[in-house]
Amino acid sequence: MSDHTVGQWPVKQPVRLASVPAPAATEPVPVAPPVVVPVPEVRLVVTVDLTGHYDRSSEVDEDLREQTCASVDCHTAIVRLGEEALRRGFGLGQAIASRFFLSAKRIEVHVPAGTRWAFVASDVQQHLRIMTADHERMLNSLRTPGG
């Protein structure tokens, strides 16, 4: 057994630490220059393909939503529209503009050549202008005067 009673611990002699002399004043260690890692310019591109077969306008909207749900931020959005999507898609210009309004810097709309659907690209631009003006009005109303 030990020489202590309950609640008491034996006292041991303190351990003496030998002092370590400080290093002699030598030349300072040279500091390496900071490492510069070049970062390449990367532009994220989202491609939406709406060239499939669609029977209803809700299918076009659903396909657009499914293909854009994960694309939260990108530089360029390329939307390829097929004849079926253009025939069935009601308000397609507004739907495309609203999906990429705050997330894409550039939106490209590709329609089949020789069709009458070329106005969809200008429709997207018109809706983007309206949404941008509305967003700016909203932000200006939220800002404090003089701030």
Tab-separated table of C-alpha atoms in Angstrom:
chain	number	residue	atom	x	y	z
A	1	MET	CA	0.000	0.000	0.000
A	2	SER	CA	0.975	3.611	0.081
A	3	ASP	CA	1.812	6.011	2.902
A	4	HIS	CA	-1.117	8.346	2.360
A	5	THR	CA	-4.566	8.511	3.772
A	6	VAL	CA	-7.770	8.896	1.798
A	7	GLY	CA	-7.894	12.304	0.085
A	8	GLN	CA	-4.140	12.928	0.438
A	9	TRP	CA	-1.469	12.207	-2.057
A	10	PRO	CA	2.165	11.738	-1.228
A	11	VAL	CA	4.379	14.749	-1.841
A	12	LYS	CA	7.328	14.052	-4.057
A	13	GLN	CA	10.420	16.120	-4.338
A	14	PRO	CA	10.179	18.653	-7.193
A	15	VAL	CA	12.153	17.825	-10.276
A	16	ARG	CA	14.903	20.309	-11.015
A	17	LEU	CA	15.050	21.324	-14.676
A	18	ALA	CA	18.385	22.233	-16.101
A	19	SER	CA	18.348	25.554	-17.849
A	20	VAL	CA	19.098	25.516	-21.516
A	21	PRO	CA	21.297	28.353	-22.701
A	22	ALA	CA	19.826	30.590	-25.376
A	23	PRO	CA	21.293	30.085	-28.828
A	24	ALA	CA	24.208	32.321	-29.621
A	25	ALA	CA	23.421	35.414	-31.656
A	26	THR	CA	23.929	34.141	-35.141
A	27	GLU	CA	22.766	35.483	-38.451
A	28	PRO	CA	18.988	35.547	-38.764
A	29	VAL	CA	17.475	32.810	-40.841
A	30	PRO	CA	16.564	34.208	-44.248
A	31	VAL	CA	12.851	34.343	-44.890
A	32	ALA	CA	11.766	32.785	-48.153
A	33	PRO	CA	9.729	35.048	-50.447
A	34	PRO	CA	6.000	34.263	-50.528
A	35	VAL	CA	4.983	31.701	-53.071
A	36	VAL	CA	2.775	33.084	-55.821
A	37	VAL	CA	0.514	30.520	-57.430
A	38	PRO	CA	-0.914	31.697	-60.743
A	39	VAL	CA	-4.679	31.288	-60.879
A	40	PRO	CA	-5.976	30.717	-64.391
A	41	GLU	CA	-9.061	32.587	-65.506
A	42	VAL	CA	-11.941	30.144	-65.433
A	43	ARG	CA	-15.342	30.782	-66.928
A	44	LEU	CA	-18.092	28.445	-65.883
A	45	VAL	CA	-20.523	27.584	-68.658
A	46	VAL	CA	-23.928	25.989	-68.199
A	47	THR	CA	-25.500	24.332	-71.215
A	48	VAL	CA	-29.234	23.700	-71.178
A	49	ASP	CA	-30.489	21.380	-73.908
A	50	LEU	CA	-34.187	21.734	-74.667
A	51	THR	CA	-34.079	20.007	-78.050
A	52	GLY	CA	-36.004	16.880	-77.011
A	53	HIS	CA	-39.564	15.816	-77.713
A	54	TYR	CA	-42.229	17.578	-75.652
A	55	ASP	CA	-45.979	16.998	-75.671
A	56	ARG	CA	-46.981	19.711	-73.185
A	57	SER	CA	-45.646	23.096	-72.104
A	58	SER	CA	-45.315	21.819	-68.545
A	59	GLU	CA	-42.740	19.287	-69.799
A	60	VAL	CA	-40.638	22.112	-71.249
A	61	ASP	CA	-40.816	24.068	-67.976
A	62	GLU	CA	-39.985	20.958	-65.952
A	63	ASP	CA	-36.993	20.106	-68.146
A	64	LEU	CA	-35.697	23.677	-67.901
A	65	ARG	CA	-36.068	23.591	-64.114
A	66	GLU	CA	-34.334	20.192	-63.796
A	67	GLN	CA	-31.377	21.222	-65.926
A	68	THR	CA	-30.861	24.536	-64.126
A	69	CYS	CA	-31.540	23.587	-60.506
A	70	ALA	CA	-27.851	22.880	-59.780
A	71	SER	CA	-26.398	25.780	-61.772
A	72	VAL	CA	-26.342	28.488	-59.142
A	73	ASP	CA	-23.555	30.614	-60.540
A	74	CYS	CA	-21.945	30.719	-63.968
A	75	HIS	CA	-20.375	33.104	-66.422
A	76	THR	CA	-22.281	32.002	-69.503
A	77	ALA	CA	-25.561	30.160	-69.908
A	78	ILE	CA	-26.157	28.539	-73.274
A	79	VAL	CA	-29.765	27.496	-73.898
A	80	ARG	CA	-30.337	25.295	-76.943
A	81	LEU	CA	-33.969	25.257	-77.998
A	82	GLY	CA	-35.519	22.717	-80.349
A	83	GLU	CA	-38.587	23.110	-82.501
A	84	GLU	CA	-40.748	21.121	-80.049
A	85	ALA	CA	-39.768	23.269	-77.076
A	86	LEU	CA	-40.410	26.441	-79.032
A	87	ARG	CA	-43.869	25.282	-80.126
A	88	ARG	CA	-44.917	24.035	-76.704
A	89	GLY	CA	-43.044	26.418	-74.398
A	90	PHE	CA	-45.307	29.271	-73.317
A	91	GLY	CA	-43.385	32.295	-71.973
A	92	LEU	CA	-40.051	30.655	-72.696
A	93	GLY	CA	-38.179	33.971	-72.869
A	94	GLN	CA	-39.345	34.979	-69.412
A	95	ALA	CA	-38.637	31.505	-67.993
A	96	ILE	CA	-35.052	31.527	-69.309
A	97	ALA	CA	-34.451	35.073	-68.087
A	98	SER	CA	-35.768	34.305	-64.613
A	99	ARG	CA	-33.634	31.149	-64.267
A	100	PHE	CA	-30.373	32.989	-65.030
A	101	PHE	CA	-31.223	36.563	-63.997
A	102	LEU	CA	-28.844	36.822	-61.013
A	103	SER	CA	-26.579	33.872	-61.725
A	104	ALA	CA	-25.205	34.366	-65.259
A	105	LYS	CA	-23.290	37.283	-66.707
A	106	ARG	CA	-24.131	36.247	-70.251
A	107	ILE	CA	-27.040	34.286	-71.717
A	108	GLU	CA	-26.944	32.774	-75.210
A	109	VAL	CA	-30.111	31.434	-76.800
A	110	HIS	CA	-29.657	29.051	-79.740
A	111	VAL	CA	-32.674	28.344	-81.956
A	112	PRO	CA	-32.847	26.225	-85.130
A	113	ALA	CA	-31.779	28.122	-88.234
A	114	GLY	CA	-34.464	29.193	-90.673
A	115	THR	CA	-37.242	29.257	-88.105
A	116	ARG	CA	-39.480	32.080	-87.023
A	117	TRP	CA	-38.361	31.650	-83.407
A	118	ALA	CA	-35.402	34.038	-83.493
A	119	PHE	CA	-37.427	36.541	-81.439
A	120	VAL	CA	-36.977	34.362	-78.327
A	121	ALA	CA	-33.453	35.761	-77.796
A	122	SER	CA	-34.733	39.350	-77.882
A	123	ASP	CA	-37.600	38.302	-75.605
A	124	VAL	CA	-35.036	37.028	-73.070
A	125	GLN	CA	-33.139	40.336	-73.306
A	126	GLN	CA	-36.318	42.357	-72.799
A	127	HIS	CA	-37.255	40.386	-69.679
A	128	LEU	CA	-33.696	40.727	-68.353
A	129	ARG	CA	-33.893	44.518	-68.746
A	130	ILE	CA	-37.223	44.610	-66.888
A	131	MET	CA	-35.913	42.371	-64.093
A	132	THR	CA	-32.697	44.370	-63.772
A	133	ALA	CA	-34.567	47.675	-63.508
A	134	ASP	CA	-36.942	46.189	-60.929
A	135	HIS	CA	-34.025	44.759	-58.933
A	136	GLU	CA	-32.255	48.126	-58.976
A	137	ARG	CA	-35.418	49.894	-57.757
A	138	MET	CA	-35.745	47.399	-54.951
A	139	LEU	CA	-32.104	47.807	-53.881
A	140	ASN	CA	-32.400	51.604	-53.962
A	141	SER	CA	-35.465	51.462	-51.741
A	142	LEU	CA	-33.569	49.352	-49.204
A	143	ARG	CA	-30.498	51.584	-49.019
A	144	THR	CA	-30.297	54.185	-46.299
A	145	PRO	CA	-30.252	57.792	-47.529
A	146	GLY	CA	-26.777	59.327	-47.507
A	147	GLY	CA	-25.127	55.922	-46.942
